[in-house]
PDB file of C-alpha atoms in Angstrom:
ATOM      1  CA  UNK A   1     -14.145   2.123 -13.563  1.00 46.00           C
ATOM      2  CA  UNK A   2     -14.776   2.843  -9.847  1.00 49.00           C
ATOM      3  CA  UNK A   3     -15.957   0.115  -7.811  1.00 46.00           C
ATOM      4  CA  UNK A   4     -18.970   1.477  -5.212  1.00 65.00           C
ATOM      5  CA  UNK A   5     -17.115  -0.893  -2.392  1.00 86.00           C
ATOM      6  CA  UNK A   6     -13.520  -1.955  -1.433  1.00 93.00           C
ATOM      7  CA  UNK A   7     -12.509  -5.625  -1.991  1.00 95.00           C
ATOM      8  CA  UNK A   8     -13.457  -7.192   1.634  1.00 95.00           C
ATOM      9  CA  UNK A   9     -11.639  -9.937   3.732  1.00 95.00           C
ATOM     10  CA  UNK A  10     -12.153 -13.015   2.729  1.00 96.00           C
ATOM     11  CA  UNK A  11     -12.265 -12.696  -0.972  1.00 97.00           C
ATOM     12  CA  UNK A  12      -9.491 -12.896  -3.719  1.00 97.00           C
ATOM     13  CA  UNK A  13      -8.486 -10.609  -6.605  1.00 97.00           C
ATOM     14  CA  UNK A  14      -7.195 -11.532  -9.714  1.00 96.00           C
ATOM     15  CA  UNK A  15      -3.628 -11.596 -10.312  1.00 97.00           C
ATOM     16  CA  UNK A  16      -2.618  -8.822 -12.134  1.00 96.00           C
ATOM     17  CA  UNK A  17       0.442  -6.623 -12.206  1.00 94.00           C
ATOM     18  CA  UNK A  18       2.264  -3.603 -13.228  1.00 96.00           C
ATOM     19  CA  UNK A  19       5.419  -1.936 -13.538  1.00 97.00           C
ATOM     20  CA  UNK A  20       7.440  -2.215 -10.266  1.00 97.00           C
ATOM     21  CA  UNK A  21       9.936  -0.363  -9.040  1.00 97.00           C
ATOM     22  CA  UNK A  22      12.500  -1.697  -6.952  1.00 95.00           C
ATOM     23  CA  UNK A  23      14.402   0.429  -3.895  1.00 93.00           C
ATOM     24  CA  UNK A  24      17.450  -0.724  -6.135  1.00 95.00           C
ATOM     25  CA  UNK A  25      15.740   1.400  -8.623  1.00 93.00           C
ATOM     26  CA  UNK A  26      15.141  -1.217 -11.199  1.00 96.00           C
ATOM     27  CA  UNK A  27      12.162  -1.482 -12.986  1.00 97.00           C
ATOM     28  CA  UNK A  28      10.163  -4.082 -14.515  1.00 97.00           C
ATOM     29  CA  UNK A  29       6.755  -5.639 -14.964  1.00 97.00           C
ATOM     30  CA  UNK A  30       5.427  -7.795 -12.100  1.00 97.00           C
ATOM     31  CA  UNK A  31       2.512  -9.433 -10.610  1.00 97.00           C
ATOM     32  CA  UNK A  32       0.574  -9.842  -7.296  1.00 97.00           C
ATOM     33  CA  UNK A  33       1.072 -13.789  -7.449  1.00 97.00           C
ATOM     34  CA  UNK A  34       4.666 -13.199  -8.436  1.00 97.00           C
ATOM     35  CA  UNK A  35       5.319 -11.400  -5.128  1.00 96.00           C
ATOM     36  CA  UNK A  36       3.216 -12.984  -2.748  1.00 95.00           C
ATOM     37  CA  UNK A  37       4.815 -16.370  -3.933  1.00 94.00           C
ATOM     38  CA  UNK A  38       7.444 -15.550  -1.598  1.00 88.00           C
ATOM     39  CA  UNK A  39       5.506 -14.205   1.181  1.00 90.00           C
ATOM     40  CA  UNK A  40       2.510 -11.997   2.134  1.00 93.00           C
ATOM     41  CA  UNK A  41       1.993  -8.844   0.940  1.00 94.00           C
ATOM     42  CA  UNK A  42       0.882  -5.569   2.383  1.00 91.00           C
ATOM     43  CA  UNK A  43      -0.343  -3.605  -0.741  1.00 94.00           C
ATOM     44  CA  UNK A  44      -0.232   0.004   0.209  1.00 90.00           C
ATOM     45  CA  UNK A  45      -2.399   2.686  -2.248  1.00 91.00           C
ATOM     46  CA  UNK A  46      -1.423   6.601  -1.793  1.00 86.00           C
ATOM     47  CA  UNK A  47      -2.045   9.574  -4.115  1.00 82.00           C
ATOM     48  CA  UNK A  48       1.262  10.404  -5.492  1.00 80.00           C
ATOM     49  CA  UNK A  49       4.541  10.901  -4.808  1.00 79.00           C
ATOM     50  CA  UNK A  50       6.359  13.360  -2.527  1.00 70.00           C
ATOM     51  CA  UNK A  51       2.583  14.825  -1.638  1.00 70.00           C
ATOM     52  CA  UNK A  52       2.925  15.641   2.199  1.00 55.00           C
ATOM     53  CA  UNK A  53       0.539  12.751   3.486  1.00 63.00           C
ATOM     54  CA  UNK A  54       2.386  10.283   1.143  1.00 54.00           C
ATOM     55  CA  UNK A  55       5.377  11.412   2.295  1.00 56.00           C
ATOM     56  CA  UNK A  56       4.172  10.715   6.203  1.00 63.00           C
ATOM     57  CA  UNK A  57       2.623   7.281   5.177  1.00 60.00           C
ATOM     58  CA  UNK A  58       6.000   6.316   3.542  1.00 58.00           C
ATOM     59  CA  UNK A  59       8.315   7.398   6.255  1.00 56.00           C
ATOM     60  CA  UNK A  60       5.644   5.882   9.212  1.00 62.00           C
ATOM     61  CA  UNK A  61       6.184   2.275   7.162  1.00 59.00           C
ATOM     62  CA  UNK A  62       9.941   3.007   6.616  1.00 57.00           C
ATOM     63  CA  UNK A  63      11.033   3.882  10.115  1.00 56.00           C
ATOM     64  CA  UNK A  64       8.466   0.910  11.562  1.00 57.00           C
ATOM     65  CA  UNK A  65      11.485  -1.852  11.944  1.00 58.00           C
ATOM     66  CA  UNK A  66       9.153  -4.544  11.903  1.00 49.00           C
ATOM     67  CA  UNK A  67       8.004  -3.341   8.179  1.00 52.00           C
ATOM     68  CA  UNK A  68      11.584  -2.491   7.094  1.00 51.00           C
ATOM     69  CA  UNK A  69      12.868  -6.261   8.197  1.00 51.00           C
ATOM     70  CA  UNK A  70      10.899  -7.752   5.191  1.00 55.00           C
ATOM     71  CA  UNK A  71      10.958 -11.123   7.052  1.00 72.00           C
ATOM     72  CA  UNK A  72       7.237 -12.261   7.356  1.00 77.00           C
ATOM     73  CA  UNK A  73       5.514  -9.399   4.928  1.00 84.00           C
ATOM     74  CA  UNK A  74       6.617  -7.410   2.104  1.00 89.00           C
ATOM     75  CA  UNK A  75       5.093  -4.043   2.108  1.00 88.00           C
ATOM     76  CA  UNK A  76       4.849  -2.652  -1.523  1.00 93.00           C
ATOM     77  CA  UNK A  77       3.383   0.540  -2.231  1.00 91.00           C
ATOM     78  CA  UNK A  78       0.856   1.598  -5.308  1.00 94.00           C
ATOM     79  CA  UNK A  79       0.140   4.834  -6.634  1.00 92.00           C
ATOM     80  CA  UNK A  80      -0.402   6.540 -10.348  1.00 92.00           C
ATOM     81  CA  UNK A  81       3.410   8.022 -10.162  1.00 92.00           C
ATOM     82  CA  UNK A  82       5.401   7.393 -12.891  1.00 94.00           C
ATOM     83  CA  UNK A  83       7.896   4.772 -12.709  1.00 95.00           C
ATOM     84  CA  UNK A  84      10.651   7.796 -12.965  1.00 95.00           C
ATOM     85  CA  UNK A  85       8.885   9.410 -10.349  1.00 91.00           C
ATOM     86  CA  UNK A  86       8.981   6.831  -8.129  1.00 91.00           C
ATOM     87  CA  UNK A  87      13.116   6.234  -8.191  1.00 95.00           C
ATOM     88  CA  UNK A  88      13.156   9.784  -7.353  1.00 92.00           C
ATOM     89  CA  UNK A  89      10.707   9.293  -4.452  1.00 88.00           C
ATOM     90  CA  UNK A  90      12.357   6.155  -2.872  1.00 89.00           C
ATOM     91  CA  UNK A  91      15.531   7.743  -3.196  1.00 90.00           C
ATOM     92  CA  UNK A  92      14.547  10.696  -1.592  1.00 86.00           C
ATOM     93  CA  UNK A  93      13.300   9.129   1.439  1.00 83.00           C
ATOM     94  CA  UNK A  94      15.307   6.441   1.572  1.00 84.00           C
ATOM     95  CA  UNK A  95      12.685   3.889   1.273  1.00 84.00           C
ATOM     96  CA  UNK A  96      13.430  -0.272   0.870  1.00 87.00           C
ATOM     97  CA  UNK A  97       9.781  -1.098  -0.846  1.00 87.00           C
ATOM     98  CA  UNK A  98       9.280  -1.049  -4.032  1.00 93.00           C
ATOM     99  CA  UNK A  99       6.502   0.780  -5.496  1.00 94.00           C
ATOM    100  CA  UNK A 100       4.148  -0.063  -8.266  1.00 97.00           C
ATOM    101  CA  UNK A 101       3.392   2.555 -11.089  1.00 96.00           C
ATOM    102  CA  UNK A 102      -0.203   2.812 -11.831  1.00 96.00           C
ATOM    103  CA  UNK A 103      -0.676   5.474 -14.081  1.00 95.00           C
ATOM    104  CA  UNK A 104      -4.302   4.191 -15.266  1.00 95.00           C
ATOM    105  CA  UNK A 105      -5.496   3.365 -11.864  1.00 95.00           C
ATOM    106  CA  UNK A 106      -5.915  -0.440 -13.017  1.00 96.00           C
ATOM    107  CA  UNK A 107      -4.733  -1.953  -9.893  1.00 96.00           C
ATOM    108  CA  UNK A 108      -6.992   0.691  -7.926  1.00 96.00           C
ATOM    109  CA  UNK A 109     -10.049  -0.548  -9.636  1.00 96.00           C
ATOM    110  CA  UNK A 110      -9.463  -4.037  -9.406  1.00 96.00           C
ATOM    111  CA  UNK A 111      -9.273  -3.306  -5.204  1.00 97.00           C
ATOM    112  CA  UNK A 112     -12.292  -1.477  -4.983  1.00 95.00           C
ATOM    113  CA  UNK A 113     -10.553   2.360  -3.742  1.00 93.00           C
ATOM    114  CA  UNK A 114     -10.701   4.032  -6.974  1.00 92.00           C
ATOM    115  CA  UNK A 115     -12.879   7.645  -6.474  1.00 84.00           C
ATOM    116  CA  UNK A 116     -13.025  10.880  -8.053  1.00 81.00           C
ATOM    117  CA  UNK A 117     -11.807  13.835  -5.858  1.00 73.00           C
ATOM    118  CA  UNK A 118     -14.307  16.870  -6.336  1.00 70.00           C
ATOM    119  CA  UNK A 119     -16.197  14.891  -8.776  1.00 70.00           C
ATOM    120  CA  UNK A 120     -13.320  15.361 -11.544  1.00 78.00           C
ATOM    121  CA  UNK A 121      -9.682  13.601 -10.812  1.00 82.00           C
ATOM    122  CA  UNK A 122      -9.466   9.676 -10.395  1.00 87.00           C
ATOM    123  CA  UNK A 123      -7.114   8.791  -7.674  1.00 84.00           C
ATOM    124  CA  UNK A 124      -6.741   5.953  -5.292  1.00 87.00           C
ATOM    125  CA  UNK A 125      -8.180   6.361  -1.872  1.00 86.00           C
ATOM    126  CA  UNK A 126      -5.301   5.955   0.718  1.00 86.00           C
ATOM    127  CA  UNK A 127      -6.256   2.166   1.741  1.00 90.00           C
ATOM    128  CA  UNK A 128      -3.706  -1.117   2.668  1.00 91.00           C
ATOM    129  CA  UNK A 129      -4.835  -5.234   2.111  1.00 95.00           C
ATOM    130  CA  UNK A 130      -2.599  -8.029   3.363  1.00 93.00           C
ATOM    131  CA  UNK A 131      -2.430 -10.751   0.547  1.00 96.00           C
ATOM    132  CA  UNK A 132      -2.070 -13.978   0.887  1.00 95.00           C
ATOM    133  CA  UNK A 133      -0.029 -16.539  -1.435  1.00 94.00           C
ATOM    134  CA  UNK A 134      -3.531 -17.782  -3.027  1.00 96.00           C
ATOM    135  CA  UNK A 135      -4.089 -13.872  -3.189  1.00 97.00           C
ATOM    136  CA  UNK A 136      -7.168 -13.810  -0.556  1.00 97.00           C
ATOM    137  CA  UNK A 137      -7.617 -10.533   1.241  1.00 96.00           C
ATOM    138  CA  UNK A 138      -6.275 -11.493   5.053  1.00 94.00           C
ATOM    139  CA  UNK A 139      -6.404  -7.677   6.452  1.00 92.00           C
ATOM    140  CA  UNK A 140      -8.038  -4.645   5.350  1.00 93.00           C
ATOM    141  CA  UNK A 141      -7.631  -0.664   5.978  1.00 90.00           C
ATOM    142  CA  UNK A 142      -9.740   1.944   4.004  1.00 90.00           C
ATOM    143  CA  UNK A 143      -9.695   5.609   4.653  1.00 83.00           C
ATOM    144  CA  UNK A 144     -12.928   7.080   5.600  1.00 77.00           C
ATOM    145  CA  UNK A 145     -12.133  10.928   6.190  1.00 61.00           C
ATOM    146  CA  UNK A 146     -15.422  12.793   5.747  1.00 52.00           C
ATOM    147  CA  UNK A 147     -13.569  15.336   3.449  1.00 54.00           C
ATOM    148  CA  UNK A 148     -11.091  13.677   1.651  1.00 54.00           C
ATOM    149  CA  UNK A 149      -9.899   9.963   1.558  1.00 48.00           C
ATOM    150  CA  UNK A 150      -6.203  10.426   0.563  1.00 50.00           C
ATOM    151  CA  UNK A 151      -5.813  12.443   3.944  1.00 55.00           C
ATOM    152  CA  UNK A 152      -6.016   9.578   6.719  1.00 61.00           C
ATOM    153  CA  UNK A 153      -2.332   7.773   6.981  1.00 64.00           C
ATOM    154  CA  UNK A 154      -2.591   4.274   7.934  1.00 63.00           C
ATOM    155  CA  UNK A 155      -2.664   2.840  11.555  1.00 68.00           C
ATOM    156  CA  UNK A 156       0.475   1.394  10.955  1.00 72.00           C
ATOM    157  CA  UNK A 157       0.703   0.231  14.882  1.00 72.00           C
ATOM    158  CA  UNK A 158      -2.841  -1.486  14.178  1.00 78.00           C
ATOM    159  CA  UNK A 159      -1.466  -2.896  10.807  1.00 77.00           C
ATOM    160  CA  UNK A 160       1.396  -4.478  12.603  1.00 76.00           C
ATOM    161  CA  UNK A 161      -1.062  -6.006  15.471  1.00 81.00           C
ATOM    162  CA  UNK A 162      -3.310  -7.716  12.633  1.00 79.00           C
ATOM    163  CA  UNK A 163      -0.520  -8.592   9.921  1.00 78.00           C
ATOM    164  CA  UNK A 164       0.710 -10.585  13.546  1.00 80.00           C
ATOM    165  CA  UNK A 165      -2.598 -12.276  14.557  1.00 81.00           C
ATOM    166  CA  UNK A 166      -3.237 -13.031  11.017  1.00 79.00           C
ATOM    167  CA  UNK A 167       0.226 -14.556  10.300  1.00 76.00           C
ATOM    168  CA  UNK A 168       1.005 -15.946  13.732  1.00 74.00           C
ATOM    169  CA  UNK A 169       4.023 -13.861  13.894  1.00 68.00           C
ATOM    170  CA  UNK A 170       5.874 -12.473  17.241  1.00 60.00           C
ATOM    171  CA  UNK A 171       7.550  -8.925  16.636  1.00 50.00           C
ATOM    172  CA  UNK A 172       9.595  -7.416  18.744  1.00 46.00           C
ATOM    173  CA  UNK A 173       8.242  -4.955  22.147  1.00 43.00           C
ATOM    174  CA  UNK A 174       9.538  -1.953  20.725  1.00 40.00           C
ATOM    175  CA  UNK A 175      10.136  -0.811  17.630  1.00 36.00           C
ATOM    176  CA  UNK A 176      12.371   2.271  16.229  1.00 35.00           C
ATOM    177  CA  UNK A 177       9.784   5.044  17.040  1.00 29.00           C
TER     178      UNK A 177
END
């Protein structure tokens, strides 16, 4: 099922899960209410693993100390990567977010950025929503590149700026760029 638009600010999705996989490596079934209980998320859909683009995304977020402190938003990633596939990934790069396996593209759907590349292959287009606890849509980034929406990497400086206005947070000046 491909939705024709993305999920918009303002509205809620369901709460629905999938396998997660933890930086620990650990692996279990979880849900979007489940995680934003603790604190807002910043649900992050790529490709697949260890593609180059991914690869950038993941090490923009990871070396972004504001991301990495986990204090006032948990950034989680979502792609249709194996759970295996993604130990290997976050170990590779080092990463401390866990990942969600969505082999099926179900959490894609339900968010609005499932497309078919050439017409053929389903994959998620590269997009990011900040979730509230009641699991509104507080922040949104879509790709829009005029070829192919799994090439633009997120804004991650203009992620930080809204994820700040939206949650009334301070971050630091600088951060470990």
């Amino acid at each position: 099922m491909e939705s024709e638009e993305p999920i918009d600010v303002g509205e809620t999705v369901p709460d629905v899960g999938a396998t997660l996989v933890r930086p620990d490596g650990t692996a279990a079934e979880a849900t979007l209410g489940e995680l934003t209980a603790d604190r807002p998320v910043l649900l992050s859909f790529y490709t697949v693993d260890f593609s180059p683009d991914c690869i950038d995304e993941w090490c923009s977020f990871r070396d972004f100390d504001w991301f990495s402190s986990g204090d006032h938003v948990q950034v989680v990633g979502c792609s249709k990567s194996s759970a295996g596939l993604h130990r290997r990934f976050i170990d590779y790069l080092g990463l401390n977010f866990p990942l969600f396996a969505d082999p099926d593209l179900e959490l894609s759907d339900v968010f609005g950025v499932t497309y078919r590349a050439l017409g053929i292959t389903r994959r998620s287009r590269r997009s990011c929503f900040l979730l509230d606890s009641e699991l509104t849509v507080r922040y949104r980034w879509v790709s829009e590149h005029w070829l192919d929406p799994t090439r633009d990497t997120p804004p991650v400086h203009e992620i930080h700026e809204a994820i700040s206005d939206e949650l009334d947070v301070e971050g630091p000046e600088t951060f470990g760029f």
